[in-house]
mmCIF file of C-alpha atoms and ligand atoms in Angstrom:
data_model
loop_
_atom_site.group_PDB
_atom_site.id
_atom_site.type_symbol
_atom_site.label_atom_id
_atom_site.label_comp_id
_atom_site.label_asym_id
_atom_site.label_seq_id
_atom_site.Cartn_x
_atom_site.Cartn_y
_atom_site.Cartn_z
ATOM 1 C CA MET A 1 -39.219 -14.916 69.868
ATOM 2 C CA ASP A 2 -41.159 -14.382 66.633
ATOM 3 C CA SER A 3 -43.716 -12.138 68.160
ATOM 4 C CA ILE A 4 -44.733 -10.808 71.578
ATOM 5 C CA GLU A 5 -47.965 -9.471 72.849
ATOM 6 C CA ILE A 6 -48.307 -6.705 75.361
ATOM 7 C CA THR A 7 -51.073 -4.735 76.998
ATOM 8 C CA ARG A 8 -51.796 -1.782 74.640
ATOM 9 C CA PRO A 9 -49.413 1.068 75.615
ATOM 10 C CA ASP A 10 -50.274 4.663 76.440
ATOM 11 C CA ASP A 11 -48.219 7.720 75.596
ATOM 12 C CA TRP A 12 -47.816 9.839 78.679
ATOM 13 C CA HIS A 13 -46.352 12.903 76.786
ATOM 14 C CA VAL A 14 -47.226 13.828 73.256
ATOM 15 C CA HIS A 15 -47.631 16.975 71.128
ATOM 16 C CA LEU A 16 -50.615 16.495 68.882
ATOM 17 C CA ARG A 17 -50.640 20.169 67.653
ATOM 18 C CA ASP A 18 -53.793 21.678 66.168
ATOM 19 C CA GLY A 19 -55.588 22.331 62.881
ATOM 20 C CA ASP A 20 -54.185 20.566 59.749
ATOM 21 C CA LEU A 21 -51.165 19.270 61.622
ATOM 22 C CA LEU A 22 -53.371 17.627 64.294
ATOM 23 C CA ALA A 23 -55.331 15.933 61.539
ATOM 24 C CA ARG A 24 -52.101 14.633 60.021
ATOM 25 C CA VAL A 25 -50.362 13.314 63.163
ATOM 26 C CA LEU A 26 -53.322 12.163 65.328
ATOM 27 C CA PRO A 27 -53.877 8.843 63.492
ATOM 28 C CA TYR A 28 -50.332 7.683 64.301
ATOM 29 C CA THR A 29 -50.910 8.174 67.988
ATOM 30 C CA ALA A 30 -54.524 7.137 68.137
ATOM 31 C CA GLY A 31 -53.888 4.091 66.003
ATOM 32 C CA ARG A 32 -51.310 2.659 68.431
ATOM 33 C CA PHE A 33 -51.805 4.006 71.883
ATOM 34 C CA GLY A 34 -54.815 3.544 74.121
ATOM 35 C CA ARG A 35 -54.530 6.948 75.702
ATOM 36 C CA ALA A 36 -52.108 9.914 75.431
ATOM 37 C CA VAL A 37 -51.356 12.873 77.696
ATOM 38 C CA VAL A 38 -51.695 15.812 75.303
ATOM 39 C CA MET A 39 -49.311 18.649 75.850
ATOM 40 C CA PRO A 40 -50.810 22.153 76.012
ATOM 41 C CA ASN A 41 -48.154 24.246 74.272
ATOM 42 C CA LEU A 42 -50.350 25.389 71.406
ATOM 43 C CA ASP A 43 -50.318 28.964 70.265
ATOM 44 C CA PRO A 44 -52.086 30.377 72.167
ATOM 45 C CA PRO A 45 -51.494 27.832 74.922
ATOM 46 C CA VAL A 46 -54.184 25.769 76.645
ATOM 47 C CA ILE A 47 -54.479 27.689 79.897
ATOM 48 C CA ARG A 48 -58.020 27.369 80.990
ATOM 49 C CA VAL A 49 -60.200 24.325 81.541
ATOM 50 C CA GLU A 50 -62.553 25.461 78.810
ATOM 51 C CA ASP A 51 -59.597 25.724 76.351
ATOM 52 C CA ALA A 52 -58.662 22.113 77.153
ATOM 53 C CA LEU A 53 -62.233 20.890 76.714
ATOM 54 C CA ARG A 54 -62.470 22.642 73.347
ATOM 55 C CA TYR A 55 -59.081 21.250 72.249
ATOM 56 C CA ARG A 56 -60.290 17.790 73.344
ATOM 57 C CA ALA A 57 -63.372 18.209 71.294
ATOM 58 C CA ARG A 58 -61.276 19.093 68.165
ATOM 59 C CA ILE A 59 -59.259 15.937 68.733
ATOM 60 C CA LEU A 60 -62.251 13.721 69.091
ATOM 61 C CA SER A 61 -63.905 15.241 66.033
ATOM 62 C CA LEU A 62 -60.986 13.904 63.938
ATOM 63 C CA LEU A 63 -61.121 10.344 65.225
ATOM 64 C CA PRO A 64 -62.964 7.573 63.401
ATOM 65 C CA GLU A 65 -66.305 6.827 65.060
ATOM 66 C CA ASP A 66 -65.219 3.446 66.381
ATOM 67 C CA SER A 67 -61.952 4.751 67.864
ATOM 68 C CA ALA A 68 -61.315 3.911 71.484
ATOM 69 C CA PHE A 69 -58.414 6.345 71.791
ATOM 70 C CA GLU A 70 -58.697 8.737 74.749
ATOM 71 C CA PRO A 71 -56.887 12.065 74.871
ATOM 72 C CA LEU A 72 -55.992 13.017 78.442
ATOM 73 C CA MET A 73 -55.742 16.740 78.636
ATOM 74 C CA THR A 74 -53.398 19.130 80.478
ATOM 75 C CA LEU A 75 -53.293 22.750 81.321
ATOM 76 C CA TYR A 76 -50.362 25.130 80.731
ATOM 77 C CA LEU A 77 -49.236 27.052 83.809
ATOM 78 C CA SER A 78 -48.983 30.691 83.109
ATOM 79 C CA ASP A 79 -49.042 34.005 85.060
ATOM 80 C CA GLU A 80 -52.784 33.960 84.446
ATOM 81 C CA THR A 81 -53.362 30.633 86.115
ATOM 82 C CA THR A 82 -55.299 30.892 89.398
ATOM 83 C CA ALA A 83 -55.892 28.495 92.283
ATOM 84 C CA ALA A 84 -59.527 28.364 91.274
ATOM 85 C CA GLU A 85 -58.539 27.142 87.731
ATOM 86 C CA ILE A 86 -56.486 24.380 89.314
ATOM 87 C CA GLU A 87 -59.464 23.301 91.418
ATOM 88 C CA ALA A 88 -61.709 23.371 88.310
ATOM 89 C CA ALA A 89 -59.093 21.192 86.500
ATOM 90 C CA ALA A 90 -59.163 18.745 89.366
ATOM 91 C CA ARG A 91 -62.926 18.494 89.212
ATOM 92 C CA SER A 92 -62.842 17.773 85.468
ATOM 93 C CA SER A 93 -62.287 14.094 84.645
ATOM 94 C CA ARG A 94 -60.908 15.172 81.240
ATOM 95 C CA ILE A 95 -57.927 16.932 82.708
ATOM 96 C CA VAL A 96 -55.247 14.755 84.212
ATOM 97 C CA ALA A 97 -52.217 17.099 84.856
ATOM 98 C CA LEU A 98 -50.706 20.591 84.862
ATOM 99 C CA LYS A 99 -47.660 21.415 82.751
ATOM 100 C CA PHE A 100 -44.860 23.732 83.818
ATOM 101 C CA TYR A 101 -42.716 25.234 80.958
ATOM 102 C CA PRO A 102 -39.926 27.469 82.082
ATOM 103 C CA GLN A 103 -40.372 30.671 80.073
ATOM 104 C CA GLY A 104 -38.356 30.520 76.889
ATOM 105 C CA ALA A 105 -37.148 26.909 77.337
ATOM 106 C CA THR A 106 -38.870 25.396 74.305
ATOM 107 C CA THR A 107 -41.623 25.666 71.550
ATOM 108 C CA HIS A 108 -44.381 28.075 72.567
ATOM 109 C CA SER A 109 -43.153 28.530 76.133
ATOM 110 C CA ALA A 110 -43.162 32.382 76.000
ATOM 111 C CA ARG A 111 -46.138 32.375 78.399
ATOM 112 C CA GLY A 112 -44.659 29.843 80.800
ATOM 113 C CA LEU A 113 -43.617 30.730 84.323
ATOM 114 C CA ARG A 114 -40.291 32.374 84.855
ATOM 115 C CA ASP A 115 -39.473 30.657 88.122
ATOM 116 C CA LEU A 116 -41.592 27.975 89.777
ATOM 117 C CA ALA A 117 -40.274 28.946 93.176
ATOM 118 C CA ASP A 118 -42.051 32.347 92.899
ATOM 119 C CA HIS A 119 -45.464 30.599 92.717
ATOM 120 C CA HIS A 120 -45.934 29.314 96.203
ATOM 121 C CA ARG A 121 -49.702 29.704 96.280
ATOM 122 C CA LEU A 122 -50.112 27.992 92.936
ATOM 123 C CA LEU A 123 -47.982 25.115 94.058
ATOM 124 C CA GLU A 124 -50.010 24.767 97.203
ATOM 125 C CA ALA A 125 -53.169 24.578 95.106
ATOM 126 C CA ILE A 126 -51.551 21.974 92.819
ATOM 127 C CA GLU A 127 -50.443 19.906 95.835
ATOM 128 C CA ARG A 128 -53.979 20.039 97.247
ATOM 129 C CA SER A 129 -55.593 19.206 93.959
ATOM 130 C CA GLY A 130 -53.740 15.854 93.670
ATOM 131 C CA LEU A 131 -53.059 16.536 89.964
ATOM 132 C CA PRO A 132 -49.558 15.723 88.859
ATOM 133 C CA LEU A 133 -47.243 18.603 88.015
ATOM 134 C CA LEU A 134 -45.560 17.789 84.727
ATOM 135 C CA VAL A 135 -42.219 19.500 84.660
ATOM 136 C CA HIS A 136 -40.112 20.554 81.695
ATOM 137 C CA GLY A 137 -36.985 20.442 83.798
ATOM 138 C CA GLU A 138 -34.462 22.825 82.317
ATOM 139 C CA THR A 139 -33.005 26.078 83.625
ATOM 140 C CA THR A 140 -33.076 28.940 81.107
ATOM 141 C CA ALA A 141 -30.354 30.966 82.844
ATOM 142 C CA PRO A 142 -28.311 32.428 79.967
ATOM 143 C CA ASP A 143 -25.066 31.611 81.645
ATOM 144 C CA CYS A 144 -25.909 27.881 81.844
ATOM 145 C CA ASP A 145 -24.416 25.581 79.272
ATOM 146 C CA VAL A 146 -27.101 23.955 77.105
ATOM 147 C CA PHE A 147 -25.916 20.501 78.147
ATOM 148 C CA ASP A 148 -26.185 21.402 81.847
ATOM 149 C CA ARG A 149 -29.651 22.883 81.836
ATOM 150 C CA GLU A 150 -31.459 19.752 83.218
ATOM 151 C CA ARG A 151 -28.833 19.014 85.856
ATOM 152 C CA ARG A 152 -28.919 22.584 87.069
ATOM 153 C CA PHE A 153 -32.740 22.714 87.097
ATOM 154 C CA LEU A 154 -32.729 19.498 89.165
ATOM 155 C CA GLU A 155 -30.314 20.949 91.739
ATOM 156 C CA GLU A 156 -31.690 24.444 92.005
ATOM 157 C CA THR A 157 -35.464 23.995 91.492
ATOM 158 C CA LEU A 158 -36.762 20.485 91.319
ATOM 159 C CA ALA A 159 -35.084 18.838 94.291
ATOM 160 C CA PRO A 160 -35.956 21.790 96.682
ATOM 161 C CA LEU A 161 -39.528 21.784 95.309
ATOM 162 C CA VAL A 162 -40.060 18.077 95.954
ATOM 163 C CA GLY A 163 -38.713 18.572 99.513
ATOM 164 C CA ASP A 164 -40.812 21.630 100.205
ATOM 165 C CA PHE A 165 -44.066 20.218 99.008
ATOM 166 C CA GLN A 166 -44.297 16.757 100.524
ATOM 167 C CA GLY A 167 -47.622 16.024 98.944
ATOM 168 C CA LEU A 168 -46.850 17.215 95.450
ATOM 169 C CA ARG A 169 -46.920 14.638 92.664
ATOM 170 C CA VAL A 170 -44.360 15.290 89.979
ATOM 171 C CA VAL A 171 -43.454 13.874 86.580
ATOM 172 C CA PHE A 172 -39.981 14.948 85.603
ATOM 173 C CA GLU A 173 -40.691 14.930 81.770
ATOM 174 C CA HIS A 174 -38.430 13.496 79.054
ATOM 175 C CA ILE A 175 -35.355 13.091 81.305
ATOM 176 C CA THR A 176 -32.049 12.991 79.611
ATOM 177 C CA THR A 177 -29.280 12.723 82.283
ATOM 178 C CA ALA A 178 -27.846 10.168 84.587
ATOM 179 C CA GLU A 179 -28.500 12.660 87.455
ATOM 180 C CA ALA A 180 -32.157 12.852 86.645
ATOM 181 C CA ALA A 181 -32.452 9.101 86.427
ATOM 182 C CA ALA A 182 -30.717 8.729 89.826
ATOM 183 C CA PHE A 183 -32.887 11.424 91.492
ATOM 184 C CA VAL A 184 -36.152 9.783 90.340
ATOM 185 C CA SER A 185 -34.952 6.308 91.323
ATOM 186 C CA GLU A 186 -34.154 7.483 94.814
ATOM 187 C CA ALA A 187 -37.195 9.752 95.294
ATOM 188 C CA ALA A 188 -40.474 8.775 96.776
ATOM 189 C CA SER A 189 -43.141 7.167 94.580
ATOM 190 C CA ARG A 190 -44.872 10.459 94.072
ATOM 191 C CA VAL A 191 -42.043 11.441 91.750
ATOM 192 C CA ALA A 192 -41.862 9.822 88.347
ATOM 193 C CA ALA A 193 -40.287 10.406 84.944
ATOM 194 C CA THR A 194 -41.014 9.857 81.274
ATOM 195 C CA ILE A 195 -38.385 8.777 78.875
ATOM 196 C CA THR A 196 -38.360 9.269 75.100
ATOM 197 C CA PRO A 197 -37.184 6.623 72.499
ATOM 198 C CA GLN A 198 -34.669 9.043 71.075
ATOM 199 C CA HIS A 199 -32.956 9.531 74.505
ATOM 200 C CA LEU A 200 -32.790 5.715 74.897
ATOM 201 C CA LEU A 201 -31.312 5.082 71.389
ATOM 202 C CA LEU A 202 -29.090 8.170 70.736
ATOM 203 C CA ASN A 203 -26.422 10.221 72.312
ATOM 204 C CA ARG A 204 -25.441 13.759 71.336
ATOM 205 C CA ASN A 205 -22.946 12.468 68.623
ATOM 206 C CA ALA A 206 -26.079 11.770 66.602
ATOM 207 C CA LEU A 207 -26.564 15.555 66.173
ATOM 208 C CA PHE A 208 -23.284 15.901 64.353
ATOM 209 C CA GLU A 209 -22.816 12.628 62.493
ATOM 210 C CA GLY A 210 -21.239 13.558 59.144
ATOM 211 C CA GLY A 211 -22.778 17.024 59.341
ATOM 212 C CA PHE A 212 -25.451 18.770 61.374
ATOM 213 C CA ARG A 213 -28.629 16.675 61.808
ATOM 214 C CA PRO A 214 -31.600 18.951 62.532
ATOM 215 C CA HIS A 215 -33.991 16.017 62.754
ATOM 216 C CA HIS A 216 -32.144 14.798 65.840
ATOM 217 C CA TYR A 217 -32.627 18.112 67.571
ATOM 218 C CA CYS A 218 -35.124 18.180 70.428
ATOM 219 C CA VAL A 219 -35.187 19.747 73.855
ATOM 220 C CA PRO A 220 -33.845 18.714 76.277
ATOM 221 C CA VAL A 221 -31.076 18.037 73.812
ATOM 222 C CA LEU A 222 -29.527 14.562 73.506
ATOM 223 C CA LYS A 223 -26.764 14.060 76.108
ATOM 224 C CA ARG A 224 -23.659 11.934 76.543
ATOM 225 C CA GLU A 225 -23.402 8.148 76.190
ATOM 226 C CA ARG A 226 -23.151 7.717 79.923
ATOM 227 C CA ASP A 227 -26.451 9.496 80.212
ATOM 228 C CA ARG A 228 -28.091 7.331 77.539
ATOM 229 C CA ARG A 229 -26.856 4.170 79.341
ATOM 230 C CA ALA A 230 -28.270 5.414 82.627
ATOM 231 C CA LEU A 231 -31.687 6.042 81.041
ATOM 232 C CA VAL A 232 -31.681 2.575 79.465
ATOM 233 C CA SER A 233 -30.806 1.083 82.834
ATOM 234 C CA VAL A 234 -33.734 2.734 84.714
ATOM 235 C CA ALA A 235 -36.239 2.224 81.897
ATOM 236 C CA THR A 236 -35.505 -1.520 81.802
ATOM 237 C CA SER A 237 -35.127 -1.879 85.538
ATOM 238 C CA GLY A 238 -38.812 -2.572 86.323
ATOM 239 C CA ASP A 239 -38.889 0.474 88.595
ATOM 240 C CA PRO A 240 -42.488 1.800 88.326
ATOM 241 C CA SER A 241 -41.364 5.454 88.530
ATOM 242 C CA PHE A 242 -40.324 5.330 84.890
ATOM 243 C CA PHE A 243 -42.739 5.112 81.996
ATOM 244 C CA LEU A 244 -43.227 5.768 78.331
ATOM 245 C CA GLY A 245 -43.673 9.313 77.043
ATOM 246 C CA THR A 246 -42.602 9.777 73.362
ATOM 247 C CA ASP A 247 -42.431 13.642 73.360
ATOM 248 C CA SER A 248 -43.370 13.198 69.693
ATOM 249 C CA ALA A 249 -43.133 16.831 68.553
ATOM 250 C CA PRO A 250 -43.741 17.280 64.773
ATOM 251 C CA HIS A 251 -42.524 20.381 62.886
ATOM 252 C CA PRO A 252 -42.685 20.605 59.104
ATOM 253 C CA ARG A 253 -39.388 19.968 57.360
ATOM 254 C CA GLY A 254 -39.111 23.679 56.419
ATOM 255 C CA ALA A 255 -39.152 24.684 60.072
ATOM 256 C CA LYS A 256 -36.595 22.071 61.065
ATOM 257 C CA GLN A 257 -34.129 22.601 58.142
ATOM 258 C CA SER A 258 -33.793 26.304 58.705
ATOM 259 C CA ALA A 259 -31.305 28.915 59.876
ATOM 260 C CA CYS A 260 -33.061 28.666 63.235
ATOM 261 C CA GLY A 261 -34.628 25.212 63.298
ATOM 262 C CA CYS A 262 -37.360 24.159 65.670
ATOM 263 C CA ALA A 263 -36.725 21.679 68.469
ATOM 264 C CA GLY A 264 -38.771 18.523 68.305
ATOM 265 C CA ILE A 265 -38.569 14.942 66.955
ATOM 266 C CA PHE A 266 -41.545 13.340 65.271
ATOM 267 C CA ASN A 267 -41.497 9.656 66.499
ATOM 268 C CA ALA A 268 -45.150 8.728 66.830
ATOM 269 C CA PRO A 269 -45.336 6.450 63.756
ATOM 270 C CA ILE A 270 -42.516 4.162 65.077
ATOM 271 C CA ALA A 271 -42.317 5.027 68.779
ATOM 272 C CA ILE A 272 -43.409 1.597 70.015
ATOM 273 C CA GLU A 273 -40.958 -0.067 67.602
ATOM 274 C CA ALA A 274 -38.175 2.237 68.643
ATOM 275 C CA TYR A 275 -38.693 1.557 72.398
ATOM 276 C CA ALA A 276 -38.751 -2.221 71.574
ATOM 277 C CA GLU A 277 -35.466 -1.804 69.755
ATOM 278 C CA ALA A 278 -33.875 -0.118 72.780
ATOM 279 C CA PHE A 279 -35.281 -2.784 75.169
ATOM 280 C CA ARG A 280 -34.127 -5.589 72.808
ATOM 281 C CA ARG A 281 -30.620 -4.188 72.601
ATOM 282 C CA ALA A 282 -30.567 -4.117 76.403
ATOM 283 C CA GLY A 283 -31.746 -7.754 76.584
ATOM 284 C CA ALA A 284 -34.898 -6.569 78.383
ATOM 285 C CA MET A 285 -37.847 -7.312 76.082
ATOM 286 C CA ASP A 286 -39.552 -8.952 79.103
ATOM 287 C CA ARG A 287 -39.639 -5.456 80.816
ATOM 288 C CA LEU A 288 -41.109 -3.544 77.841
ATOM 289 C CA GLU A 289 -44.717 -4.136 78.779
ATOM 290 C CA ALA A 290 -44.369 -2.771 82.314
ATOM 291 C CA PHE A 291 -42.577 0.382 81.087
ATOM 292 C CA ALA A 292 -44.945 0.948 78.151
ATOM 293 C CA SER A 293 -48.297 -0.179 79.581
ATOM 294 C CA HIS A 294 -48.308 -0.668 83.335
ATOM 295 C CA HIS A 295 -46.309 2.013 85.107
ATOM 296 C CA GLY A 296 -48.036 5.067 83.595
ATOM 297 C CA PRO A 297 -51.620 4.054 84.481
ATOM 298 C CA ALA A 298 -50.518 3.083 87.981
ATOM 299 C CA PHE A 299 -48.967 6.538 88.579
ATOM 300 C CA TYR A 300 -51.984 8.395 87.118
ATOM 301 C CA GLY A 301 -54.453 6.165 89.062
ATOM 302 C CA LEU A 302 -56.135 4.789 85.925
ATOM 303 C CA PRO A 303 -56.826 1.231 84.814
ATOM 304 C CA ARG A 304 -54.551 -0.457 82.358
ATOM 305 C CA ASN A 305 -55.800 -0.827 78.817
ATOM 306 C CA ALA A 306 -57.928 -3.938 78.364
ATOM 307 C CA ASP A 307 -56.736 -4.887 74.840
ATOM 308 C CA ARG A 308 -53.341 -5.890 73.662
ATOM 309 C CA ILE A 309 -51.043 -5.297 70.738
ATOM 310 C CA ARG A 310 -48.700 -7.689 68.986
ATOM 311 C CA LEU A 311 -45.142 -6.961 68.052
ATOM 312 C CA GLU A 312 -43.836 -9.125 65.164
ATOM 313 C CA ARG A 313 -40.184 -9.862 64.781
ATOM 314 C CA ARG A 314 -39.173 -8.772 61.336
ATOM 315 C CA ASP A 315 -35.967 -6.853 60.638
ATOM 316 C CA GLY A 316 -36.605 -3.816 58.480
ATOM 317 C CA PRO A 317 -36.669 -0.027 58.659
ATOM 318 C CA GLY A 318 -39.619 2.091 59.524
ATOM 319 C CA PRO A 319 -41.284 4.714 57.306
ATOM 320 C CA THR A 320 -39.219 7.773 56.310
ATOM 321 C CA ARG A 321 -41.682 10.673 56.202
ATOM 322 C CA ASP A 322 -45.261 11.850 56.142
ATOM 323 C CA GLY A 323 -46.000 14.126 53.170
ATOM 324 C CA ASP A 324 -43.710 15.855 50.732
ATOM 325 C CA GLY A 325 -41.607 18.967 50.349
ATOM 326 C CA ALA A 326 -41.204 21.649 52.974
ATOM 327 C CA GLU A 327 -44.449 20.541 54.693
ATOM 328 C CA SER A 328 -43.184 16.912 55.099
ATOM 329 C CA LEU A 329 -42.708 15.492 58.591
ATOM 330 C CA GLU A 330 -39.495 13.516 58.795
ATOM 331 C CA ILE A 331 -39.959 10.472 60.941
ATOM 332 C CA PHE A 332 -37.485 9.577 63.641
ATOM 333 C CA TRP A 333 -35.225 6.539 63.118
ATOM 334 C CA ALA A 334 -35.975 6.594 59.287
ATOM 335 C CA GLY A 335 -33.959 3.862 57.498
ATOM 336 C CA GLU A 336 -32.486 2.515 60.770
ATOM 337 C CA LYS A 337 -32.927 -1.041 61.947
ATOM 338 C CA LEU A 338 -36.106 -1.975 63.768
ATOM 339 C CA THR A 339 -36.512 -5.551 64.932
ATOM 340 C CA TYR A 340 -40.102 -5.516 66.114
ATOM 341 C CA HIS A 341 -43.124 -4.009 64.271
ATOM 342 C CA VAL A 342 -46.591 -3.395 65.576
ATOM 343 C CA ALA A 343 -48.892 -5.869 63.780
ATOM 344 C CA ASP A 344 -52.605 -5.758 63.148
ATOM 345 C CA PRO A 345 -54.897 -5.051 64.797
ATOM 346 C CA CYS A 346 -53.447 -1.627 64.492
ATOM 347 C CA ARG A 347 -56.143 0.901 64.744
ATOM 348 C CA LYS A 348 -54.834 3.527 62.234
HETATM 349 C C1 NCD X 1 -41.547 20.262 71.926
HETATM 350 C C2 NCD X 1 -42.431 20.921 70.867
HETATM 351 O O1 NCD X 1 -41.962 21.213 69.711
HETATM 352 O O2 NCD X 1 -43.585 21.211 71.208
HETATM 353 N N1 NCD X 1 -40.209 20.216 71.453
HETATM 354 C C3 NCD X 1 -39.223 19.353 71.807
HETATM 355 O O3 NCD X 1 -38.123 19.458 71.340
HETATM 356 N N2 NCD X 1 -39.469 18.415 72.716
HETATM 357 C C4 NCD X 1 -41.668 20.971 73.249
HETATM 358 C C5 NCD X 1 -41.060 20.280 74.354
HETATM 359 O O4 NCD X 1 -41.533 19.242 74.859
HETATM 360 O O5 NCD X 1 -40.084 20.796 74.965
HETATM 361 ZN ZN1 ZN X 2 -42.763 17.759 74.935
#
């Protein structure tokens, strides 16, 4: 297969940031993906509908005039979020989902909710609204081992929640464990999951290969090989509950290579290529299109993109970084083998 064509993919989980960083990273996502679900963990976070609409306007103002890229906005659930705000979000065609960050779990999560289970009224409003609840699924209990955070959140919080709110639509974001993969496979179709390219390609050994590798650090952190294999298995299974979400999360090199380095992997420039590499290795190139371009829109009740992209077969590494020095953004999978590359028309 010298090249394959697929419906243009969407990214159902991305951090586009704001200000100068937004201007730098947006072209990578907007040039390749049709739409992207834009995470609300700015500082301050995107809590109200009007915050999301203003953020959307800042994104649109940076796109070329002929760009067809569509940012799909989300709201950050905080103690200030009211049922009325959820209803307003549901009325806005610009807002597609609500994001739950456990307080303290990740970048800019200080204003997240401490425990979802304490917010019954809010959850009822979310269930009524029909908007998907996007879940960063990790417990922050200090006694919990970092590598068990997702599993424990699933057992203690997510599984009971899905049982208690039978109408709630949930995306278990960036899943990393065999247990999460199994849970979503077995759950009703109102429960879905996104999977990142790094969790399909790497296990936790990559964090310590020849020394500590801060550019492989993201949350939820990479897990064991058995988990990686389980993720590849569900991503390539054709099950519509699993779809593409890069979790591309840029931090300048100075913030990553630090005594207390930020979590986040910047993969937007080669995300499609990296997913293709994972699918090729699994012998499942014929399933890539469904995962990347069909399942997400179906879950969100949106049409598939009308145009297509071409992936050319050409062995060679992807780009290394964007920019120089402490401000550079190190790109995931730099120097590693990629077999398929997005060909023109690429809209960057
Ligand atoms: C994300 C970020 O930096 O915004 N970091 C990450 O490691 N994935 C936040 C998140 O999605 O947890
Ligand atoms: Zn994220």
